[in-house]
CSV table of C-alpha atoms and ligand atoms in Angstrom, one decimal:
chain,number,residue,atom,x,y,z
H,1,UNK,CA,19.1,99.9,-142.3
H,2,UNK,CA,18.9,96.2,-140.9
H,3,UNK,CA,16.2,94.0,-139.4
H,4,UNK,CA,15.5,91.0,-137.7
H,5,UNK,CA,13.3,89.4,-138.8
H,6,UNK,CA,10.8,87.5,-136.9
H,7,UNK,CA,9.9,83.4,-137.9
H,8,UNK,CA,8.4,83.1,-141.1
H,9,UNK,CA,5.8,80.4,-142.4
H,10,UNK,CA,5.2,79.6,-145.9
H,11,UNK,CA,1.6,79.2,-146.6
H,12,UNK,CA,0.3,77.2,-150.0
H,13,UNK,CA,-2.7,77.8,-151.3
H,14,UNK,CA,-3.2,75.9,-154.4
H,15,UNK,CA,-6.2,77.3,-156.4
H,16,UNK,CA,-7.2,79.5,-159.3
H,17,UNK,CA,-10.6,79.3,-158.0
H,18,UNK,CA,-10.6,83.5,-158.8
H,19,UNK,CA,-9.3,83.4,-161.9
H,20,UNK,CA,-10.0,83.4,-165.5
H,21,UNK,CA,-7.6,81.2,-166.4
H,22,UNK,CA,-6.8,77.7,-164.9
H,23,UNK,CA,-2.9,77.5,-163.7
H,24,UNK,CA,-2.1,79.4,-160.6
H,25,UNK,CA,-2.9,76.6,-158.4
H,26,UNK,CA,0.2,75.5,-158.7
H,27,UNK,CA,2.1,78.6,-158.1
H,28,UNK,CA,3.3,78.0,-154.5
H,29,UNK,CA,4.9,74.6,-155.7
H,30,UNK,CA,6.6,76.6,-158.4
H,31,UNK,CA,8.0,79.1,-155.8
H,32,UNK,CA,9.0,76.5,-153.6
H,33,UNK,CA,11.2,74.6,-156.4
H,34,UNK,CA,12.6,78.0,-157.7
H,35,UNK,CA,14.0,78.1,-154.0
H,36,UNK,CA,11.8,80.5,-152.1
H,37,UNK,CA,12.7,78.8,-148.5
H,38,UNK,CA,16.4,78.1,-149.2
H,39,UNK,CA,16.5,82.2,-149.8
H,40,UNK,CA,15.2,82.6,-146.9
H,41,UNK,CA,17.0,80.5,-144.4
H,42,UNK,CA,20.2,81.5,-146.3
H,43,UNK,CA,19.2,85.2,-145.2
H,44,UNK,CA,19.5,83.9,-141.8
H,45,UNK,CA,15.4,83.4,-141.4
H,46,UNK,CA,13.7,80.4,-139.2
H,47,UNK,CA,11.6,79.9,-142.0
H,48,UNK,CA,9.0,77.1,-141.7
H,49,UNK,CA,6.9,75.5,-144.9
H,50,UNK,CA,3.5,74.6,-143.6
H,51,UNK,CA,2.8,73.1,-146.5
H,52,UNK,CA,-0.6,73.4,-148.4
H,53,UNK,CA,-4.0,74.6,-147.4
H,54,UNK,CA,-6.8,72.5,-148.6
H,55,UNK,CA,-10.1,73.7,-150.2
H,56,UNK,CA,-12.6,73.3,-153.0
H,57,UNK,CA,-11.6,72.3,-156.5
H,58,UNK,CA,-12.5,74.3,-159.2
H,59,UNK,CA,-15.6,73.4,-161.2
H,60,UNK,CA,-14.8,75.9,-164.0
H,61,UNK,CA,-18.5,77.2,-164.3
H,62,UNK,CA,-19.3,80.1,-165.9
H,63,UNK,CA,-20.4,83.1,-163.9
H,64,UNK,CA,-23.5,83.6,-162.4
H,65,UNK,CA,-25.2,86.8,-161.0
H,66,UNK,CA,-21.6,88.7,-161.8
H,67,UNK,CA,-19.5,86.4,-159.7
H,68,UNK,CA,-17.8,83.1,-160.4
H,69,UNK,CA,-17.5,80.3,-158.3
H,70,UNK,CA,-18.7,82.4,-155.9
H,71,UNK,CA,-19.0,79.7,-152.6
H,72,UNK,CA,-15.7,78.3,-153.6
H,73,UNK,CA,-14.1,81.7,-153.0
H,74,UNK,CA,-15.8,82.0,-149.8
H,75,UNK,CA,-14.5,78.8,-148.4
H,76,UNK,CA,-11.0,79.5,-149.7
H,77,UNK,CA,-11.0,82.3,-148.5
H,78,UNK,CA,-12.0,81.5,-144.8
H,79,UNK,CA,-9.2,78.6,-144.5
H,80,UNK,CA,-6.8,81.4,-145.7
H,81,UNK,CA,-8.0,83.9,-143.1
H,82,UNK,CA,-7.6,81.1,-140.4
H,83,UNK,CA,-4.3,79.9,-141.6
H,84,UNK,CA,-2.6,83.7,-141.7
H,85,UNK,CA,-4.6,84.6,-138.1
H,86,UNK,CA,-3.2,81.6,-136.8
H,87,UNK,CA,0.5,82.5,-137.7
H,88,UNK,CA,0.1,86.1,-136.8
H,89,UNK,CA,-1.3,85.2,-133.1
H,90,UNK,CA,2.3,82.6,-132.9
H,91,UNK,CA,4.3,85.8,-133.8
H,92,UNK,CA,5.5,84.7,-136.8
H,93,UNK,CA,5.1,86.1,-140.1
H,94,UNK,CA,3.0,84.7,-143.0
H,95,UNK,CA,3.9,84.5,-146.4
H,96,UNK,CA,1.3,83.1,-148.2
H,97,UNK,CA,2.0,81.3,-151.6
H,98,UNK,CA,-1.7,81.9,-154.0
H,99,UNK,CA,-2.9,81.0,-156.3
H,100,UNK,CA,-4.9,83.7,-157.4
H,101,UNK,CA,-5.6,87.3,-156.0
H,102,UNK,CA,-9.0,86.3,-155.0
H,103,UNK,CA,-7.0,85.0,-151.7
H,104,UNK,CA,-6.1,88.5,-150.8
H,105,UNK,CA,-9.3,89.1,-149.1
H,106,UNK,CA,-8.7,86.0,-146.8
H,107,UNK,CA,-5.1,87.3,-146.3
H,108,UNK,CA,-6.0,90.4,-145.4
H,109,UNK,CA,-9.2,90.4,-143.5
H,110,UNK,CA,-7.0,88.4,-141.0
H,111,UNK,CA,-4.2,90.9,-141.0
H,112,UNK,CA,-6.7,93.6,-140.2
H,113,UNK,CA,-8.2,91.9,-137.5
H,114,UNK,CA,-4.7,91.2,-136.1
H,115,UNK,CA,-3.8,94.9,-136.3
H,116,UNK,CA,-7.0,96.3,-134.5
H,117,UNK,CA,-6.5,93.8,-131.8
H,118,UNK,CA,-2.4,94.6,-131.3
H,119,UNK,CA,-3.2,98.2,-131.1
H,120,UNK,CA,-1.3,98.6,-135.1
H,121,UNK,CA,-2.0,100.6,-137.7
H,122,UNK,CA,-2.0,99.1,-140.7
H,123,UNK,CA,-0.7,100.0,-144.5
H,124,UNK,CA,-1.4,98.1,-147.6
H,125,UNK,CA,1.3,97.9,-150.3
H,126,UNK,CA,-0.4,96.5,-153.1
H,127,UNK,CA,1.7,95.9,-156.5
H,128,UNK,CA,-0.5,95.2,-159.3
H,129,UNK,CA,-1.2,95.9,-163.0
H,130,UNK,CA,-5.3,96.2,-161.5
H,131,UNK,CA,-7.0,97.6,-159.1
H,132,UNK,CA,-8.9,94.5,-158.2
H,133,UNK,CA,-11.4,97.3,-157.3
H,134,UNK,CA,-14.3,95.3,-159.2
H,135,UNK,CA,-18.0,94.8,-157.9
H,136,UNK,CA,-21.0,92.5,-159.7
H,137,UNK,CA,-22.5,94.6,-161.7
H,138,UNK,CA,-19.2,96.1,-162.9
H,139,UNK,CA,-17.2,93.4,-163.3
H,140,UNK,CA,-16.4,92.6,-167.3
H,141,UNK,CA,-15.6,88.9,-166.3
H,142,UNK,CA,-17.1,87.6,-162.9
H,143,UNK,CA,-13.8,86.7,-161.9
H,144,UNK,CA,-13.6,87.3,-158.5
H,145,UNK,CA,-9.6,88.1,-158.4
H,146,UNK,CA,-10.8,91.4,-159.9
H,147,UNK,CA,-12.8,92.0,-157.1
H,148,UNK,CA,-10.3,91.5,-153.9
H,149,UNK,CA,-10.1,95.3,-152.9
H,150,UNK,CA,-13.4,96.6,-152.9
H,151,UNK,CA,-14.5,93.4,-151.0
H,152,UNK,CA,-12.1,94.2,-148.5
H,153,UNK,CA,-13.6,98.3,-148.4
H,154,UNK,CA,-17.2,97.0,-148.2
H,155,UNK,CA,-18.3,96.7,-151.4
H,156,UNK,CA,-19.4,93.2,-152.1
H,157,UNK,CA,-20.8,90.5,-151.2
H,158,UNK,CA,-21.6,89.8,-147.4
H,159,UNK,CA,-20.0,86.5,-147.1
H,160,UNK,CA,-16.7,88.0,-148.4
H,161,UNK,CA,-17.2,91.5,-147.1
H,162,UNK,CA,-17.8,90.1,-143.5
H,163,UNK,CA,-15.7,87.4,-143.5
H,164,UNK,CA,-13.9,88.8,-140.6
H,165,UNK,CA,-16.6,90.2,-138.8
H,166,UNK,CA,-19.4,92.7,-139.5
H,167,UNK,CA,-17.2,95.7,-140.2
H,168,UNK,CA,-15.1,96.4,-143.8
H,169,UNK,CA,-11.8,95.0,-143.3
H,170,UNK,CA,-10.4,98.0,-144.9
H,171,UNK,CA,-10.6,101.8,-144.9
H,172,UNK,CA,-9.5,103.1,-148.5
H,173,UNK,CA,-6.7,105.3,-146.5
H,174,UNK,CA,-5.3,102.4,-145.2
H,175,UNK,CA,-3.9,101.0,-148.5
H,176,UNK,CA,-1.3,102.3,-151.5
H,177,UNK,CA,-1.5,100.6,-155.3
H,178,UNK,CA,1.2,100.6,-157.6
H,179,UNK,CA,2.0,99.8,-160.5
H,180,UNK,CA,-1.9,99.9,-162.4
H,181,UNK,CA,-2.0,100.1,-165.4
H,182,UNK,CA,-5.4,98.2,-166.0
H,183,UNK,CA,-8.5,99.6,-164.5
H,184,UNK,CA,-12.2,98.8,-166.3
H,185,UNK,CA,-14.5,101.4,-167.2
H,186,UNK,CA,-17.0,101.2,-164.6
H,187,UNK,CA,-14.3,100.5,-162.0
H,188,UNK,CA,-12.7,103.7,-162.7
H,189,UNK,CA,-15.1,105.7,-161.4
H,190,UNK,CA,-15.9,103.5,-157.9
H,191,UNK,CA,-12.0,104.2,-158.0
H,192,UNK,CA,-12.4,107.3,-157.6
H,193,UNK,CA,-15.5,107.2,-156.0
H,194,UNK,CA,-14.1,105.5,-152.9
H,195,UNK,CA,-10.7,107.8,-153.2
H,196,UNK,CA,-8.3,104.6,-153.2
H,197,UNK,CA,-4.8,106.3,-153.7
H,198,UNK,CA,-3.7,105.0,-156.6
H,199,UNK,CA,0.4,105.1,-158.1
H,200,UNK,CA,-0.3,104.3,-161.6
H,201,UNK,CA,2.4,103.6,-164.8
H,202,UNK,CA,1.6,107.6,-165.6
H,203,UNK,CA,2.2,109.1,-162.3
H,204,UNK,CA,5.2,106.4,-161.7
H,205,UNK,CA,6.8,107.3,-165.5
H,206,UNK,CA,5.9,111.0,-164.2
H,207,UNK,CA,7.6,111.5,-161.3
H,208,UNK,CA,10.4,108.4,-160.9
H,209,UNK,CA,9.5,105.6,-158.6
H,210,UNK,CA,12.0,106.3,-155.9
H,211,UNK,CA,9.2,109.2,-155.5
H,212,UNK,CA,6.8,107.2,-156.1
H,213,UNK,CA,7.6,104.8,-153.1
H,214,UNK,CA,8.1,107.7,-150.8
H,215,UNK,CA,4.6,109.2,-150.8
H,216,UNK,CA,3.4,105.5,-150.8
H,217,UNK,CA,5.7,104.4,-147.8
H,218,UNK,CA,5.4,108.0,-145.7
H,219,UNK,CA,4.1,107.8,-142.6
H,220,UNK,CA,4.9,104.1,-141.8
H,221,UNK,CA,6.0,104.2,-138.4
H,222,UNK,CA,7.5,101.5,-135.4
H,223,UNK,CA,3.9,101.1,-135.0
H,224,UNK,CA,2.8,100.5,-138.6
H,225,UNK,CA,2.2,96.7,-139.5
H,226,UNK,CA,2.8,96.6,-144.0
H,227,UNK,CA,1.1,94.1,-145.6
H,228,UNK,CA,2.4,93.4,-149.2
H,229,UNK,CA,0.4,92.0,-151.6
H,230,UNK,CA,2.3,91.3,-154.5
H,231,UNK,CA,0.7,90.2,-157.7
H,232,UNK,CA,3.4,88.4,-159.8
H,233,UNK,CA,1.4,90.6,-162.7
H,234,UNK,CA,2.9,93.9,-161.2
H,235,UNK,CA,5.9,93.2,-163.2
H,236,UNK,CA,6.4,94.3,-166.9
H,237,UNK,CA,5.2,90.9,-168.5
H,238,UNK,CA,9.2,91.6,-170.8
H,239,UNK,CA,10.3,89.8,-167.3
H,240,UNK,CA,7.3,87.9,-165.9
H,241,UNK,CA,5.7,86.3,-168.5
H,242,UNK,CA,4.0,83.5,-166.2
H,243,UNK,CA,0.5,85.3,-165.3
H,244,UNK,CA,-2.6,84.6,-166.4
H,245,UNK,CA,-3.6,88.4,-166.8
H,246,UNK,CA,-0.8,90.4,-168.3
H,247,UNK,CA,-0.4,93.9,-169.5
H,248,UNK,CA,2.3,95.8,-171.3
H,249,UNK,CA,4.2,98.8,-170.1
H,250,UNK,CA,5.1,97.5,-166.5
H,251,UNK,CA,8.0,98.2,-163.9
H,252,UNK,CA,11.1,96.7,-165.2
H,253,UNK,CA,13.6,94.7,-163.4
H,254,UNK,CA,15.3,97.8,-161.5
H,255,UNK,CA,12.0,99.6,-160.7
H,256,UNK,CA,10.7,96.2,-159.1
H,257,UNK,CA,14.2,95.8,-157.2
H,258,UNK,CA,13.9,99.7,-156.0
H,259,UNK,CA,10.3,99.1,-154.6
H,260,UNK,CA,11.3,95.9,-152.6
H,261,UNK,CA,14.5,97.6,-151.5
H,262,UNK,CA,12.4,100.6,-150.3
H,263,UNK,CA,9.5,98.6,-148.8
H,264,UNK,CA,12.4,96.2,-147.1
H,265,UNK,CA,14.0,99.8,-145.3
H,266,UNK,CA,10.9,100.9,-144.1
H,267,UNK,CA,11.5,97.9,-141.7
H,268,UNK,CA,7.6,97.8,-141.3
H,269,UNK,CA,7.1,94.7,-143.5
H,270,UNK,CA,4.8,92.0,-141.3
H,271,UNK,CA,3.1,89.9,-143.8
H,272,UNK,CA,3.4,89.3,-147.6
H,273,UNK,CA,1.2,86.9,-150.0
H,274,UNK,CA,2.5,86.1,-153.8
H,275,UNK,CA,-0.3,85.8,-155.7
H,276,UNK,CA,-1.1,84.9,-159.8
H,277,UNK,CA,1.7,83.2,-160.3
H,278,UNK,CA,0.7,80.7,-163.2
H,279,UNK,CA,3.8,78.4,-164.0
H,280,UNK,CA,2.0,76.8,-167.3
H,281,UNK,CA,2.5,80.3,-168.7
H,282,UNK,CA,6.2,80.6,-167.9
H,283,UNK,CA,9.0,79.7,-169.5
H,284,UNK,CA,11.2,77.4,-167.4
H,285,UNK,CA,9.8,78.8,-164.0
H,286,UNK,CA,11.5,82.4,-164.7
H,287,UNK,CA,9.0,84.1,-163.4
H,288,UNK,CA,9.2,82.1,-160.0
H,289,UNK,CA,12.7,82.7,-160.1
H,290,UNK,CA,12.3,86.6,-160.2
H,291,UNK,CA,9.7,86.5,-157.6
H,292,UNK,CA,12.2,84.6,-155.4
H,293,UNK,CA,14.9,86.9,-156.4
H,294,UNK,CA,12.5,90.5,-155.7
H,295,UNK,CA,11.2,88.3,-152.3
H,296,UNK,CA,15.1,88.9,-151.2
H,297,UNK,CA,15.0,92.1,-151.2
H,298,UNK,CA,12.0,92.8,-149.6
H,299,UNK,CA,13.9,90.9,-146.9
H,300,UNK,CA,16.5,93.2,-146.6
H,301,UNK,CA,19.0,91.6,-149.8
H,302,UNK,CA,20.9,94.5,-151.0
H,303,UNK,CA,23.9,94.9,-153.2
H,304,UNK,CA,26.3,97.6,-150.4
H,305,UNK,CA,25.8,97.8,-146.7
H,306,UNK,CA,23.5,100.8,-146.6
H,307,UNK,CA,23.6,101.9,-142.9
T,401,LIG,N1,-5.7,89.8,-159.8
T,401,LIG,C1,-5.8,90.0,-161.0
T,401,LIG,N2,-4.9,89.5,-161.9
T,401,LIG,N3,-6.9,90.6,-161.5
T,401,LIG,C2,-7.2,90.8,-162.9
T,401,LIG,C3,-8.5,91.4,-163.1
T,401,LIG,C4,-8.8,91.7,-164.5
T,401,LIG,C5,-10.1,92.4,-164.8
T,401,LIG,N4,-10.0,93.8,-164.3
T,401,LIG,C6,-11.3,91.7,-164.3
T,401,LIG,O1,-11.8,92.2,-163.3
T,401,LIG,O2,-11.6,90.7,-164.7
T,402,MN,MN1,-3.1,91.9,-161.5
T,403,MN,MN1,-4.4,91.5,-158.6
């Protein structure tokens, strides 16, 4: 199956305001020297860089009441939302380059908002090792990338739960994880809890991932907008050694390649960030390099014509 692809605009946003460890600030330069809009143009794309997004510098506090750098993430997070509305209203489709998942709730509350107002339902692919599915009083760090998903269901706090307005950005049905391998004790059970369908390692060792990807991908339709949130820490750290946060027993090369190729055929793909790349824990910007690589098929690379 083959698309067109509408415009594209690259999106930096250089910060590791949400993480734990400093580094993925500089992430969307390292996907943009590993070639990220070259692959894209040569795919026939119009792809535009925007550039960077400017926002607070990180004053590497430590956490306070459960979250860190708490107002920094807010205001990141608003010029995100504003930057990905603003490309979605043009008709064009935002990639946005993190920095660190914290950025998804930006990314996504705009998204959302974008889908209620075009009539779209809307499905969540997030690739992770986590579920990000981490609240204060839960949370074993206070780093707010751990946090992205339940802000975006509700739970959370106000200024990042409403950032788009005064409902939840999200409805639990309306997004699919894969890949977790990495979930906290007391986020386990709001987990489960709040029913988030989860594809972890087990289910994906289990049952084969081509499986896995069709229960996750079924009922994506003409008039289904995907989001794809792809944290670089997804990806078996064997491969992707440059993240901040990695955990053993992830997809491998081929099970990464099979879920992009799947995602890409679904031909519902309408926005996509690239989040926790941290280039001062790779090894010669391999890990930029794959993501570049796994970003072409998403956009329809494949080895046969499959039609
Ligand atoms: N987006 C990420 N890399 N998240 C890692 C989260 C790690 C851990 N669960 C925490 O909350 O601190
Ligand atoms: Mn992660
Ligand atoms: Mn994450």
């Amino acid at each position: 199956m083959s698309r067109s692809y509408p415009p594209v605009s690259l999106l930096g946003a250089p910060t590791d305001i949400g993480a734990g460890h400093r580094g993925a600030g500089l992430g969307p330069e390292a996907l943009r020297i590993a070639g990220l809009p070259e692959a894209l143009a040569a795919r026939g794309i119009d792809v535009v860089d925007r550039g960077n997004l400017d926002g607070p510098r990180n004053p590497w506090q430590p956490p306070t009441d459960g979250y860190r750098h708490l107002g920094e993430v807010v205001e990141w997070n608003r010029v995100v939302m504003e930057g990905v509305a603003a490309e979605l209203a043009a008709g064009r489709m935002p990639i946005l380059l993190g920095g660190d998942h914290c950025l998804g709730i930006g990314s996504i509350t705009a998204v959302a908002n974008h889908c209620r107002k075009a009539g779209k339902k809307l499905r969540v692919i997030w690739l992770d090792a986590h579920a990000d599915f981490n609240t204060h009083n839960v949370t074993p760090s206070g780093n707010i990338h751990g946090m992205p998903v339940a802000c975006l269901c509700g739970l959370g706090p106000q200024e990042l739960t409403q950032l788009g307005g005064n409902a939840p950005a999200l409805h639990p049905s309306e997004i699919r994880q894969i890949g977790i391998r990495s979930v906290d004790e007391g986020e386990k059970r709001l987990v489960q809890e709040h029913g988030l369908d989860v594809y972890d390692m087990r289910y994906i060792d289990e049952v084969g991932m081509k499986r896995a990807m069709e229960e996750a991908l079924d009922g994506v339709d003409a008039d289904t907008h995907v989001h794809v949130s792809f944290d670089v820490d997804f990806l078996d750290p064997s491969i992707a050694p440059g993240v901040g946060t990695t955990v053993p027993g992830g997809p491998n090369y081929r099970e990464a390649q099979l879920v992009m190729e799947m995602i890409a055929d679904s031909g519902g793909m309408g926005s996509l960030d690239i989040v926790e790349l941290n280039p001062l824990l790779d090894a010669q910007n391999a890990t930029a390099k794959l993501a570049v690589d796994l970003v072409e098929s998403l956009f329809g690379k494949s080895t046969l014509m499959r039609d």
